[in-house]
Amino acid sequence: MSEELEGKHGVQSLEVGMGILKAMATGKRSMMLKDIAASADMPPSKAHRYLVSLIRSGLVEQDPLTSRYNLGPFALNLGLVALDRLDRIRLGLSAITDLRDAVNETTALAVWSDNGPVIVRWERPRRPITVNVVTGTTLGVLGSAIGRVFAAWLPERQTEALIRREIESGKAPLGVRTMEDARALLAGVKARGVSVISGDYVIRGVEAVAAPVFNFKNEITLVIVLVGVEGSMDMRDDSPTLTELRQAAAALSARLGATFESAG
């Protein structure tokens, strides 16, 4: 067979091996040989031959005690590399666009920097009076909904210096005078799962609610925020607005590989 023809038709044995891996991936637990063969629609003897090669490559491993097969360390590594290479900003932009369409409020996406949270994308709603958000704006940690969400889930060593600076400069919210006060504020944010600021925002007449987005390591990687004119959004926990925000953040976290038992 010529190289050109082989390139067009692919490598059949590789496709068969991938079929076995797909069967194991959808099995959701370690599997016996007969179950893998049945799921891959092939005789057990044939499945066994491919499993031997997959074990040698590190894509599959076998428990010597139970004889069950599971995905191996190289398969795990491939998955983690693929997740790590996902364009989180591109996926986040799609998420905030869909959220904007669902709630018709200004939506924005933020990342963490050495100087605090930074707005990287935003979407304007379709209404006559809107709140504009400037891309590239660095926000305060305690004074913004986005900053509070990042600080609630990031390790304190990454946020403490910025928080202390805000407290010492008088830029912290009313009632926050010490690190203990800040910790109590952030514990409340984490317990609620979102940060809501209305009536005491960094810009007068504006309110915001923000939710965390996690990556495959269950670390906070982005924050999604809704921003509106004060009094325009229903900030109750069970409101359609907060429900849509939570669902958008959860869906994006799932897309980035987070497991919610650990991330939440």
CSV table of C-alpha atoms in Angstrom, one decimal, residues 79-86 214-219 221 253 256-259:
chain,number,residue,atom,x,y,z
A,79,GLY,CA,-6.2,13.8,29.5
A,80,LEU,CA,-4.5,16.3,31.8
A,81,VAL,CA,-2.4,17.8,29.1
A,82,ALA,CA,-5.5,18.2,26.8
A,83,LEU,CA,-7.4,19.9,29.6
A,84,ASP,CA,-4.4,22.2,30.4
A,85,ARG,CA,-4.2,23.3,26.8
A,86,LEU,CA,-7.9,24.3,26.6
A,214,PHE,CA,-12.5,26.0,38.4
A,215,ASN,CA,-10.0,24.1,36.3
A,216,PHE,CA,-9.2,20.4,36.2
A,217,LYS,CA,-7.1,20.8,39.4
A,218,ASN,CA,-10.2,22.2,41.1
A,219,GLU,CA,-8.4,25.5,41.5
A,221,THR,CA,-9.1,30.0,37.3
A,253,SER,CA,-15.9,24.6,35.2
A,256,LEU,CA,-12.4,22.8,32.1
A,257,GLY,CA,-12.4,19.5,33.9
A,258,ALA,CA,-13.4,20.5,37.4
A,259,THR,CA,-15.1,18.0,39.8
